[in-house]
PDB file of C-alpha atoms and ligand atoms in Angstrom:
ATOM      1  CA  UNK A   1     -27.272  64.555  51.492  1.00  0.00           C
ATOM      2  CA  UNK A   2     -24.303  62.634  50.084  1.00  0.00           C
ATOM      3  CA  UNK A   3     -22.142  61.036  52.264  1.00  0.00           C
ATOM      4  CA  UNK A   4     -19.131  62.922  52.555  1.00  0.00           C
ATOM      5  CA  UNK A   5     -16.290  63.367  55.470  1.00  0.00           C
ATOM      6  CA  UNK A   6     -18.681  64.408  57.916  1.00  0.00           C
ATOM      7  CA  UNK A   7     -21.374  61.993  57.086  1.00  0.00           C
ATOM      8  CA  UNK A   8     -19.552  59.007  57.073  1.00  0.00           C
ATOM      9  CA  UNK A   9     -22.273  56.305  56.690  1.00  0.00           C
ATOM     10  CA  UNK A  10     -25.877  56.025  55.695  1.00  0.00           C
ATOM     11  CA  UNK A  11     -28.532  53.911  56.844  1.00  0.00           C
ATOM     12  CA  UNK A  12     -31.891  53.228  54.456  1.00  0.00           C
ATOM     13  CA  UNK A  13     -35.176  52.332  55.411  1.00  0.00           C
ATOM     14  CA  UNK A  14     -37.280  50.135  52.944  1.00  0.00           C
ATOM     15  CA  UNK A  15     -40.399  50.293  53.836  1.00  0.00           C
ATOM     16  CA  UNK A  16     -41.697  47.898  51.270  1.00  0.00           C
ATOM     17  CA  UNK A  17     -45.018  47.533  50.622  1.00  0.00           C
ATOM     18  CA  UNK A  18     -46.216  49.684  53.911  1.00  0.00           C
ATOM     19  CA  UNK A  19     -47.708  50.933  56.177  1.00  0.00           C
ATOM     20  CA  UNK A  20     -51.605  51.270  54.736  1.00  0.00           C
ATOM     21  CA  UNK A  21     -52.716  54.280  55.571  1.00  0.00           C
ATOM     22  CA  UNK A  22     -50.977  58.164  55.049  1.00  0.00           C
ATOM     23  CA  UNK A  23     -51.743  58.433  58.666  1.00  0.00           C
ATOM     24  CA  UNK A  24     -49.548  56.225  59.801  1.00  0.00           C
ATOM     25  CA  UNK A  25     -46.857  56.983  57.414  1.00  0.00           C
ATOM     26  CA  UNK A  26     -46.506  60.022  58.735  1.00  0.00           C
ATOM     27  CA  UNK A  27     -46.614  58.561  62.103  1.00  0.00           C
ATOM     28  CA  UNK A  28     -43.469  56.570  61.556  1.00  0.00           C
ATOM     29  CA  UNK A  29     -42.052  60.190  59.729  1.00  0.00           C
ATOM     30  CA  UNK A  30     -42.960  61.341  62.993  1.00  0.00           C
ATOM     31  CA  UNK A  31     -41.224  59.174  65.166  1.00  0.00           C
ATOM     32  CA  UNK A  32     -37.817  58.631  63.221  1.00  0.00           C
ATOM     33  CA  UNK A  33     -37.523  62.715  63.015  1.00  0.00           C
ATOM     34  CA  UNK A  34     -36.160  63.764  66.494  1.00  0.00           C
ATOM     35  CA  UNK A  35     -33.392  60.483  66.165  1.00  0.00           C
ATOM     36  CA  UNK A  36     -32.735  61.283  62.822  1.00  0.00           C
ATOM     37  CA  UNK A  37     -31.951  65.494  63.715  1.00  0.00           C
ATOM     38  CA  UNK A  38     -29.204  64.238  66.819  1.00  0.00           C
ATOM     39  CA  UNK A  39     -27.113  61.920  64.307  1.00  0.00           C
ATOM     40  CA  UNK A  40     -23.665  63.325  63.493  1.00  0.00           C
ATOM     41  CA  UNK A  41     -22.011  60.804  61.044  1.00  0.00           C
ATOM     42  CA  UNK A  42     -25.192  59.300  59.501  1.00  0.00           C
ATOM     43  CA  UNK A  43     -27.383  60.000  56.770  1.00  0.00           C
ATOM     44  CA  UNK A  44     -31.025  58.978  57.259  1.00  0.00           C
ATOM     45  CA  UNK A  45     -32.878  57.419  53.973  1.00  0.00           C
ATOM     46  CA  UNK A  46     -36.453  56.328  54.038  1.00  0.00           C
ATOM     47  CA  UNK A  47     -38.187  54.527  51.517  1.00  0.00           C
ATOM     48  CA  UNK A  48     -41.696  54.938  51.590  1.00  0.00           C
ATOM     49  CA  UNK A  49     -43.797  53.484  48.605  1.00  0.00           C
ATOM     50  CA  UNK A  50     -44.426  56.309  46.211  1.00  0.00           C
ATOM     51  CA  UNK A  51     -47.775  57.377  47.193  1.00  0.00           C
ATOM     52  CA  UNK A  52     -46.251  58.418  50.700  1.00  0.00           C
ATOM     53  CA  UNK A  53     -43.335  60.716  49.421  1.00  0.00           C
ATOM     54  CA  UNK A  54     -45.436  63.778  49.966  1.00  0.00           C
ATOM     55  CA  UNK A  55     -45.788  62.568  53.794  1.00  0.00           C
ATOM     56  CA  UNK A  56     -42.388  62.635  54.120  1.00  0.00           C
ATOM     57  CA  UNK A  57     -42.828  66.625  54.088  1.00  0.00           C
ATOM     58  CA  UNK A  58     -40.881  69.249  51.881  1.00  0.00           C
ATOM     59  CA  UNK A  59     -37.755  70.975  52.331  1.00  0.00           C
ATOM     60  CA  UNK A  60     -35.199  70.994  54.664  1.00  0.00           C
ATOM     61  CA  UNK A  61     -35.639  66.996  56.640  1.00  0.00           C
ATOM     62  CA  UNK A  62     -33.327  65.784  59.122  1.00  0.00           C
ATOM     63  CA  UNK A  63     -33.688  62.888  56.704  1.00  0.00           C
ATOM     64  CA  UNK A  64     -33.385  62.263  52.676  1.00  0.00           C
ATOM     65  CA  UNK A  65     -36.169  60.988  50.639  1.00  0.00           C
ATOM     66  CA  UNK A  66     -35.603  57.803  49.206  1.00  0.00           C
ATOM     67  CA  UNK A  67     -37.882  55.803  46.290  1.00  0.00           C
ATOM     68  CA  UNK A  68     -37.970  51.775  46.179  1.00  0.00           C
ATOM     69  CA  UNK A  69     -37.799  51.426  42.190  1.00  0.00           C
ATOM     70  CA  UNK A  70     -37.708  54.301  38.769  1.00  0.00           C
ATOM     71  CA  UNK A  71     -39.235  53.862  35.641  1.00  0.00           C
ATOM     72  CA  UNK A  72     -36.523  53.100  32.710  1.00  0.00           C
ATOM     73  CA  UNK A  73     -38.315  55.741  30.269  1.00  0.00           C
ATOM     74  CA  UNK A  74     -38.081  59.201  30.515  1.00  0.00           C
ATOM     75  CA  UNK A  75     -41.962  59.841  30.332  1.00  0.00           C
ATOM     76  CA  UNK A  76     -44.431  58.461  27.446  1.00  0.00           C
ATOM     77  CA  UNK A  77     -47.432  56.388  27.423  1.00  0.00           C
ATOM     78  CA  UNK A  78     -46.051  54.000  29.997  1.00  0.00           C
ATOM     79  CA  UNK A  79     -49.074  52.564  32.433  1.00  0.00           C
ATOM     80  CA  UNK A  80     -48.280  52.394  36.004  1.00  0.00           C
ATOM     81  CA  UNK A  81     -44.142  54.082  35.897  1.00  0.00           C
ATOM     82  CA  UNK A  82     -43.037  56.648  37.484  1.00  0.00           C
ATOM     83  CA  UNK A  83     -40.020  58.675  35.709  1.00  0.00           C
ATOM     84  CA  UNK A  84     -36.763  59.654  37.480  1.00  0.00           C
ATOM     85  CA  UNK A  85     -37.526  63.594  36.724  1.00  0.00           C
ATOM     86  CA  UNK A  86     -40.656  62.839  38.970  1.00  0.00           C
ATOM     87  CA  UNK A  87     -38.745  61.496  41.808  1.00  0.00           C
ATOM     88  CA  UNK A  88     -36.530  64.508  41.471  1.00  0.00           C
ATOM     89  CA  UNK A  89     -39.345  66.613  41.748  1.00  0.00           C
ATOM     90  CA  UNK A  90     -40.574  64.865  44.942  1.00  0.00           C
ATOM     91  CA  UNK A  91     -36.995  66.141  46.022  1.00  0.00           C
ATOM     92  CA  UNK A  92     -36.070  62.376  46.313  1.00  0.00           C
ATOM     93  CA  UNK A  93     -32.393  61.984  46.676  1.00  0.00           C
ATOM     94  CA  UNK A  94     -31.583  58.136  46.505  1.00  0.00           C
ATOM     95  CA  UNK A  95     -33.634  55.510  44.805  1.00  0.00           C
ATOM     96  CA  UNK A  96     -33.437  51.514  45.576  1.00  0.00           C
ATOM     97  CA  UNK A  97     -32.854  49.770  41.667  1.00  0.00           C
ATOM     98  CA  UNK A  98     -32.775  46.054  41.380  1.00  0.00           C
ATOM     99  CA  UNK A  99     -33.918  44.891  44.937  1.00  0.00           C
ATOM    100  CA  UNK A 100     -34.216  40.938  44.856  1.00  0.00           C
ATOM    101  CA  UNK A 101     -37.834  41.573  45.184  1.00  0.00           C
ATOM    102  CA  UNK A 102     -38.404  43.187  41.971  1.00  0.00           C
ATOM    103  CA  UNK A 103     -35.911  40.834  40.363  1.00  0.00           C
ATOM    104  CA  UNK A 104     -37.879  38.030  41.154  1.00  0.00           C
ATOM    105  CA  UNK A 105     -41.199  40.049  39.566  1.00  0.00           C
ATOM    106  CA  UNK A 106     -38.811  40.248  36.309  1.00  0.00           C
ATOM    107  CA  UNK A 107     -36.257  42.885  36.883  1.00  0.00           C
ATOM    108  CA  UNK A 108     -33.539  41.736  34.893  1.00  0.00           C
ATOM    109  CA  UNK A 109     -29.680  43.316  35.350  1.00  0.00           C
ATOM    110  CA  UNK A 110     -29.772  45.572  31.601  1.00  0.00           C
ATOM    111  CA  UNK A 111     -33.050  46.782  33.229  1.00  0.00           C
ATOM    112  CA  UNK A 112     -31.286  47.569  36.413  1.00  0.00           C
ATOM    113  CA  UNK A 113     -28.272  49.337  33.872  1.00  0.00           C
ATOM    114  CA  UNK A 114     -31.730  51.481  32.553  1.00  0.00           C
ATOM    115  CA  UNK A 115     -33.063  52.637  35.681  1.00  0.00           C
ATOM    116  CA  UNK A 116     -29.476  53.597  37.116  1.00  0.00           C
ATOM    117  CA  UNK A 117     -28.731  55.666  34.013  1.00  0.00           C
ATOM    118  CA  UNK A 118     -32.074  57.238  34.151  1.00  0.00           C
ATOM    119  CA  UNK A 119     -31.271  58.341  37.644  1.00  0.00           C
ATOM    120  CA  UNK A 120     -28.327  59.392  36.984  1.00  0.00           C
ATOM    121  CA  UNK A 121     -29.484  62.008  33.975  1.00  0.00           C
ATOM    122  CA  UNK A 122     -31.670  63.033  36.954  1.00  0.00           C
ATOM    123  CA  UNK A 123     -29.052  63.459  39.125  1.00  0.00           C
ATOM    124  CA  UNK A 124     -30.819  60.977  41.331  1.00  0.00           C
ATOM    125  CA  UNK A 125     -28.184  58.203  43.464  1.00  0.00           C
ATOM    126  CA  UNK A 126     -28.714  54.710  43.168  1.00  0.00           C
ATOM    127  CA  UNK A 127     -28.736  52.421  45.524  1.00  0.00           C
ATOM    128  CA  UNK A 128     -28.536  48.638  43.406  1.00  0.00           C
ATOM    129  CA  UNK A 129     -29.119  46.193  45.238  1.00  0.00           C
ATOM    130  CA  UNK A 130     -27.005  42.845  44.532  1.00  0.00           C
ATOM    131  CA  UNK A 131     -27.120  39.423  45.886  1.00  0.00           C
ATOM    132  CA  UNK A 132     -26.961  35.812  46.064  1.00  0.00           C
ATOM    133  CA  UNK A 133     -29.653  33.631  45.971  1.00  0.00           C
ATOM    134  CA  UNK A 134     -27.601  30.675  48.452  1.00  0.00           C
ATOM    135  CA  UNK A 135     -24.207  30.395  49.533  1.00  0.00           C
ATOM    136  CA  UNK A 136     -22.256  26.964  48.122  1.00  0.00           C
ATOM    137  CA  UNK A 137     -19.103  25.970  49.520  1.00  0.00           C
ATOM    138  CA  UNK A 138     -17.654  26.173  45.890  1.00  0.00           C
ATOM    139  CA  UNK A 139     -18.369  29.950  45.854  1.00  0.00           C
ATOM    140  CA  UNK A 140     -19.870  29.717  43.014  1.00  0.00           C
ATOM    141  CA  UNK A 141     -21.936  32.859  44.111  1.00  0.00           C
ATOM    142  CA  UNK A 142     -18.997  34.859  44.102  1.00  0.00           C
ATOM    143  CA  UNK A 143     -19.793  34.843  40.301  1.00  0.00           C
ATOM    144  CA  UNK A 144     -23.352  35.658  40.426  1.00  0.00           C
ATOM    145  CA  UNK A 145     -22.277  38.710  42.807  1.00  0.00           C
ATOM    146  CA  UNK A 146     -19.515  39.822  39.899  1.00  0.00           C
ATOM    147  CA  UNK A 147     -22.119  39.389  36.616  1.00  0.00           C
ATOM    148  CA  UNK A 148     -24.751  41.539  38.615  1.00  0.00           C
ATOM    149  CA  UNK A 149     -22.131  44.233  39.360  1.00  0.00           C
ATOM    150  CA  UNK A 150     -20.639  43.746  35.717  1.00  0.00           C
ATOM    151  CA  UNK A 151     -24.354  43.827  33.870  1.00  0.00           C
ATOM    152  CA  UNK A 152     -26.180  46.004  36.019  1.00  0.00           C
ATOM    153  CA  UNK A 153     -23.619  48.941  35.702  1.00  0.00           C
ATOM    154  CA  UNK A 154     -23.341  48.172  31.882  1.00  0.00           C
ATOM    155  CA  UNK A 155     -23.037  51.466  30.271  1.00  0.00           C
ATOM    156  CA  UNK A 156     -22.803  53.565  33.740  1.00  0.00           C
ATOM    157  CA  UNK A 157     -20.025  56.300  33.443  1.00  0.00           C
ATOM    158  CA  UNK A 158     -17.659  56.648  35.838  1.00  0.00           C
ATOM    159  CA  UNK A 159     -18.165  60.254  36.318  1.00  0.00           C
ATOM    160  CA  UNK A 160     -21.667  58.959  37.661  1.00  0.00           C
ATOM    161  CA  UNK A 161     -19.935  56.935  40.515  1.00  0.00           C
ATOM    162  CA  UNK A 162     -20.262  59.560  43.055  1.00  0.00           C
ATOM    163  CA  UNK A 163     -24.118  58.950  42.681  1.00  0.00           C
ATOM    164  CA  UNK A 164     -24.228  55.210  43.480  1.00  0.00           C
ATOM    165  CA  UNK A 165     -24.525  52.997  46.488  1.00  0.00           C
ATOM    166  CA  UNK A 166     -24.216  49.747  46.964  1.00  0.00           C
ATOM    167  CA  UNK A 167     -26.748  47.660  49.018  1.00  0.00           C
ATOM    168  CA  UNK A 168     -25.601  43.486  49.107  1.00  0.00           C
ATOM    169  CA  UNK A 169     -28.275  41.739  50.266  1.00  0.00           C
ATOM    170  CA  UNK A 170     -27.530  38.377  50.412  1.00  0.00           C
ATOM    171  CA  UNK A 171     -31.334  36.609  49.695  1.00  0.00           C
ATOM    172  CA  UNK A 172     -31.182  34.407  51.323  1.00  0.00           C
ATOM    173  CA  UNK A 173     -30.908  36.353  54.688  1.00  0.00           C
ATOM    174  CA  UNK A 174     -33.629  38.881  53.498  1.00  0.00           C
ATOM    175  CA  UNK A 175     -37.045  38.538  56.188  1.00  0.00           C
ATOM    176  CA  UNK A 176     -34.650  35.449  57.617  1.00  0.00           C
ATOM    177  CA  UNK A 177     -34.336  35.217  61.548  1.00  0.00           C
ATOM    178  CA  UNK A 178     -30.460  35.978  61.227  1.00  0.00           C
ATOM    179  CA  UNK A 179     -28.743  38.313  60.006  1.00  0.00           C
ATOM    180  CA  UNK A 180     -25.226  37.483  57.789  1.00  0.00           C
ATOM    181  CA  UNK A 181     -22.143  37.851  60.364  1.00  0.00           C
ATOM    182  CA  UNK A 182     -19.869  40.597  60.157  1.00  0.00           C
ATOM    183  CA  UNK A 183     -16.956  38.587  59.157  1.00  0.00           C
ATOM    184  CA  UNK A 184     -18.671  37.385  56.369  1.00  0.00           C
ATOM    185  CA  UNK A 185     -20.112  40.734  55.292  1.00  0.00           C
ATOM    186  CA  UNK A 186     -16.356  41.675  55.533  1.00  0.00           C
ATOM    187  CA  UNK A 187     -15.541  39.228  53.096  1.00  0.00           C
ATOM    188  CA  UNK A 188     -17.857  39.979  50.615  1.00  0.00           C
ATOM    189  CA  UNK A 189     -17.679  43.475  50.928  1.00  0.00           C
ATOM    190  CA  UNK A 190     -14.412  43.856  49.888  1.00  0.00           C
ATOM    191  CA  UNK A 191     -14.920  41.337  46.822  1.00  0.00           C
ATOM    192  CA  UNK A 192     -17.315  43.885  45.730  1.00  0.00           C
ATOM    193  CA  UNK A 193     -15.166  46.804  46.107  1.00  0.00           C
ATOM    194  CA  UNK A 194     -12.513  44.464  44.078  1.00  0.00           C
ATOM    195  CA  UNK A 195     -15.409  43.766  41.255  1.00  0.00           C
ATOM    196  CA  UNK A 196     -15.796  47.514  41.116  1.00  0.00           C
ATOM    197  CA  UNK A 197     -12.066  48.305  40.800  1.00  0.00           C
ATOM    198  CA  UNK A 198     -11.401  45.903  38.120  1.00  0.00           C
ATOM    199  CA  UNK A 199     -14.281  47.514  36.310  1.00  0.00           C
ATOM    200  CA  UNK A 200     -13.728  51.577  37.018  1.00  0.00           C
ATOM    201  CA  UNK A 201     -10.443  51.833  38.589  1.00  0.00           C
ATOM    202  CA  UNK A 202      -9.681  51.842  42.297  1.00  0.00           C
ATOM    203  CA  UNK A 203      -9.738  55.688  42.028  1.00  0.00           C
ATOM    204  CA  UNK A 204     -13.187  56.070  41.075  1.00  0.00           C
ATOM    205  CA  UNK A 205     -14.689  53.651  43.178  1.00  0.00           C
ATOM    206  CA  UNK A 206     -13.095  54.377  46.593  1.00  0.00           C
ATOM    207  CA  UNK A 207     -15.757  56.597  47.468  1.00  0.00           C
ATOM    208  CA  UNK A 208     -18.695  54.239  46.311  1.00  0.00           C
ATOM    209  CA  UNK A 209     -20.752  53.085  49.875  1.00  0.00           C
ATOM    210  CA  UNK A 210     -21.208  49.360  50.209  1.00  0.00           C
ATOM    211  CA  UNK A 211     -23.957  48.701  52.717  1.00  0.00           C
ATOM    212  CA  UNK A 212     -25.402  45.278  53.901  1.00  0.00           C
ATOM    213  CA  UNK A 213     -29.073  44.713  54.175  1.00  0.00           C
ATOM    214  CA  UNK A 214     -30.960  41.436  55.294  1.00  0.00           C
ATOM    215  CA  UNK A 215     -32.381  40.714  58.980  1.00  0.00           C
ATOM    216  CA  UNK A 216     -30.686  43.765  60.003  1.00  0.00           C
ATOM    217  CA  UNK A 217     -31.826  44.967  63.985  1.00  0.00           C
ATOM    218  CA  UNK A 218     -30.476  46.932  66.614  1.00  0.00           C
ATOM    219  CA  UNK A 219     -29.092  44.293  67.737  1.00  0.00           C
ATOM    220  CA  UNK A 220     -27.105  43.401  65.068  1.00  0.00           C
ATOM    221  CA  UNK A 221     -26.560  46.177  63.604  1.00  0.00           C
ATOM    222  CA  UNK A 222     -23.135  47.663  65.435  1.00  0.00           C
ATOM    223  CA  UNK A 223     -21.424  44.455  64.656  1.00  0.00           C
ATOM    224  CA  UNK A 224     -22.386  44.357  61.283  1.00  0.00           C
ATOM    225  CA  UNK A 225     -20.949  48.105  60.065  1.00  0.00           C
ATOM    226  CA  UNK A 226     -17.915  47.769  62.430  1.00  0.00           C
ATOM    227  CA  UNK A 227     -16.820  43.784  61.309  1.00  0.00           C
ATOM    228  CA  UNK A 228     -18.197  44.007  58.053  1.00  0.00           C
ATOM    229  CA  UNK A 229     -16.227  47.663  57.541  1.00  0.00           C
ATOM    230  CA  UNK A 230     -19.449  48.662  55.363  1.00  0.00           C
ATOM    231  CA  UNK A 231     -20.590  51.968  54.959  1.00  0.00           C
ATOM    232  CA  UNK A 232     -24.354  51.276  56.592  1.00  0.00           C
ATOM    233  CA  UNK A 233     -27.277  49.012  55.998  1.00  0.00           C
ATOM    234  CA  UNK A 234     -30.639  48.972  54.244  1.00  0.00           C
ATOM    235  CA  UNK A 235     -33.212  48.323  56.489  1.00  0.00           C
ATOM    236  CA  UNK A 236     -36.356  46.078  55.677  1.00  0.00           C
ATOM    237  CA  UNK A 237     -38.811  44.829  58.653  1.00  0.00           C
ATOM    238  CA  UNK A 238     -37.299  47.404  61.424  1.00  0.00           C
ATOM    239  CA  UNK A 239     -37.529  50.602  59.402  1.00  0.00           C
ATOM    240  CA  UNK A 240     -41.311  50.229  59.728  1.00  0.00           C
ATOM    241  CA  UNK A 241     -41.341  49.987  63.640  1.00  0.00           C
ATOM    242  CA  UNK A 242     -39.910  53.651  64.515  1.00  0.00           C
ATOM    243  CA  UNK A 243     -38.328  52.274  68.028  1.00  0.00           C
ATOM    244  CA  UNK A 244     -36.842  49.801  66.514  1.00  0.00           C
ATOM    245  CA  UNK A 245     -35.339  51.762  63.450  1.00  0.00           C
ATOM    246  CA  UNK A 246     -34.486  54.839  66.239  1.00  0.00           C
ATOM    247  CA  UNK A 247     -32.251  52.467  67.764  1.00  0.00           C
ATOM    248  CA  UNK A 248     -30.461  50.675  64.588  1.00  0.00           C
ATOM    249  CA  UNK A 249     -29.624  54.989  63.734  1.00  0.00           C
ATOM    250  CA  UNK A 250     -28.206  55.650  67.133  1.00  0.00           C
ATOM    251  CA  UNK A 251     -25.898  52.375  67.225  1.00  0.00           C
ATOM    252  CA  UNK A 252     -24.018  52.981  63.545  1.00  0.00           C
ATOM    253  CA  UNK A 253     -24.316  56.998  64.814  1.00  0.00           C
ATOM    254  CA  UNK A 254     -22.239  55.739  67.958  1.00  0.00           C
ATOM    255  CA  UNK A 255     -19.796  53.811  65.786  1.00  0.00           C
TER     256      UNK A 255
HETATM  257  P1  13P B   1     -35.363  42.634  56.195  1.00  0.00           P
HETATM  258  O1  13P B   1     -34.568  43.661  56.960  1.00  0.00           O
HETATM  259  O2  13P B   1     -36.813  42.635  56.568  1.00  0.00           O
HETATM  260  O3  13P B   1     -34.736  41.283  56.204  1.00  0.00           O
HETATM  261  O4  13P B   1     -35.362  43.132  54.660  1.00  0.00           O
HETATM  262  C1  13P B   1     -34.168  43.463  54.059  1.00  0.00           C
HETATM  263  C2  13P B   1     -34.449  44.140  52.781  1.00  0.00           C
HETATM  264  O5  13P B   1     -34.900  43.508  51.839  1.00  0.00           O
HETATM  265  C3  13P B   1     -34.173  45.581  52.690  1.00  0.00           C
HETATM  266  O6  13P B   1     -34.200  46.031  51.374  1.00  0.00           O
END
C-alpha cells in the first residue's frame, strides 16, 4: 500500500531484534490485525526480523510487510544477505535502509545509496533512516542531517521518489525516556523536505513521507504527527507490545 489521498499517513513498526519465538510473533500479528483492518487514513508497516516474514501471513493483510535492512548485491556468494528480489518475494512492500543501528555496526551512507537502489530495481520502498547523533546550539547537525540525505540518495533517480520514505530519527532520542517535541520535529522536518528540494526539485519530492521515530508512544504520538506536520512515525519499543502499538494506530488514524 502506498500512501496516497486516501491513506494519508503511515505508521512502521520496528520490531528490532524480537520477539524470540514464531509463536509469539504471530501473537503480536495477531493482536495488531483487528486495529490495523478499522484504520481509514493509515497504512500499517511491521518490521519483523526476516525469519518472521512468513508469520506475517500471505496475501491480502490489513497491514504491509516491512524488512529492517536489504542486501546491496543482487544474489552471489554473499554469507548471511538477503537480496531485495527475496524481500519482494516475501511480498514485502517497504524496507528500513540505514537505521542508526546498523550505521553504528558499519553501514556507511554509499552503502545506504546501494541498498536503496537495489530496492528500488525491486520495486521495493525505502524507508532511510537519517539522524543526528546530538543536538549543538550551533546546529551544526543541521549538516550531518543534509550530507546523509545528499550521500545516501547518491545516484537515486528521481523517477524512484515515489518509492521512498523518510524516517528522522534523531539518536539521540532513540530507546530515550522522551520523545523529540513536535515543534522541533516541525523544524526539522521541513529542513529535510528543503534538503530534498534543493536536490530533486520541489515537484518530485512533495509527495516523499517524512516520518519521526524515537521514544514514540501513544502518548506522544498525536502531538508529534499533528505539530511536527509529518507524515507518521517509525515505531521501536511500542510496536512490540500490541496494546500499546493498537493505540499509537488509532491516535494518528483519529488525526
Ligand atoms: P524506540 O521507539 O524504541 O525509541 O526506537 C525507535 C527506533 O529506533 C525505531 O526505528
Amino acid at each position: 500500500m502506498p500512501i496516497t489521498k486516501k491513506y494519508k499517513k503511515i505508521v512502521i513498526g520496528n520490531w528490532k531484534q524480537n520477539p524470540t519465538t514464531h509463536e509469539a510473533a504471530k501473537n503480536i500479528v495477531k493482536h495488531i490485525k483487528k486495529t490495523a483492518s478499522e484504520l481509514k487514513k493509515t497504512i500499517t508497516v511491521l518490521c519483523p526480523p526476516f525469519v518472521f516474514l512468513q508469520n506475517l501471513g500471505k496475501g491480502e493483510q490489513p497491514f504491509s510487510k516491512g524488512a529492517q535492512d536489504v542486501s546491496v548485491f543482487e544474489s552471489g556468494s554473499h554469507t548471511g544477505e538477503v537480496s531485495a528480489e527475496m524481500l519482494k518475494d516475501c511480498e514485502v512492500e517497504y524496507t528500513i535502509v540505514g537505521h542508526s543501528e546498523r550505521r553504528k555496526a558499519g553501514e556507511t551512507d554509499a552503502m545506504v545509496a546501494s541498498k536503496i537502489k537495489a530496492l528500488h530495481f525491486a520495486g521495493v520502498t525505502a524507508v532511510m533512516c537519517i539522524g543526528e547523533d546530538n543536538r549543538d546550539s550551533g546546529g551544526q547537525y543541521l549538516d550531518t542531517l543534509k550530507n546523509q540525505i545528499k550521500h545516501s540518495l547518491a545516484g537515486v533517480e528521481k523517477k524512484n521518489l515515489s518509492h521512498l520514505v523518510v524516517a528522522y530519527e534523531p539518536v539521540w532520542a532513540i530507546g530515550a525516556t522522551q520523545a523529540m517535541s513536535g515543534a522541533d520535529v516541525h523544524e526539522t522536518a521541513i529542513y529535510i523536505k528543503k534538503v530534498l528540494a534543493d536536490l530533486f526539485g520541489h515537484e518530485y519530492v512533495v509527495k516523499v513521507p517524512i516520518l519521526y521515530g524515537g521514544s514514540v508512544t501513544f502518548r506522544n504520538a498525536g502531538e508529534i504527527v499533528k505539530e511536527g506536520h509529518v507524515d507518521g512515525l517509525l515505531v521501536g519499543r511500542e510496536s512490540i507490545n500490541p496494546e500499546g502499538f493498537n493505540e499509537i494506530l488509532k491516535v494518528v488514524d483519529a488525526l
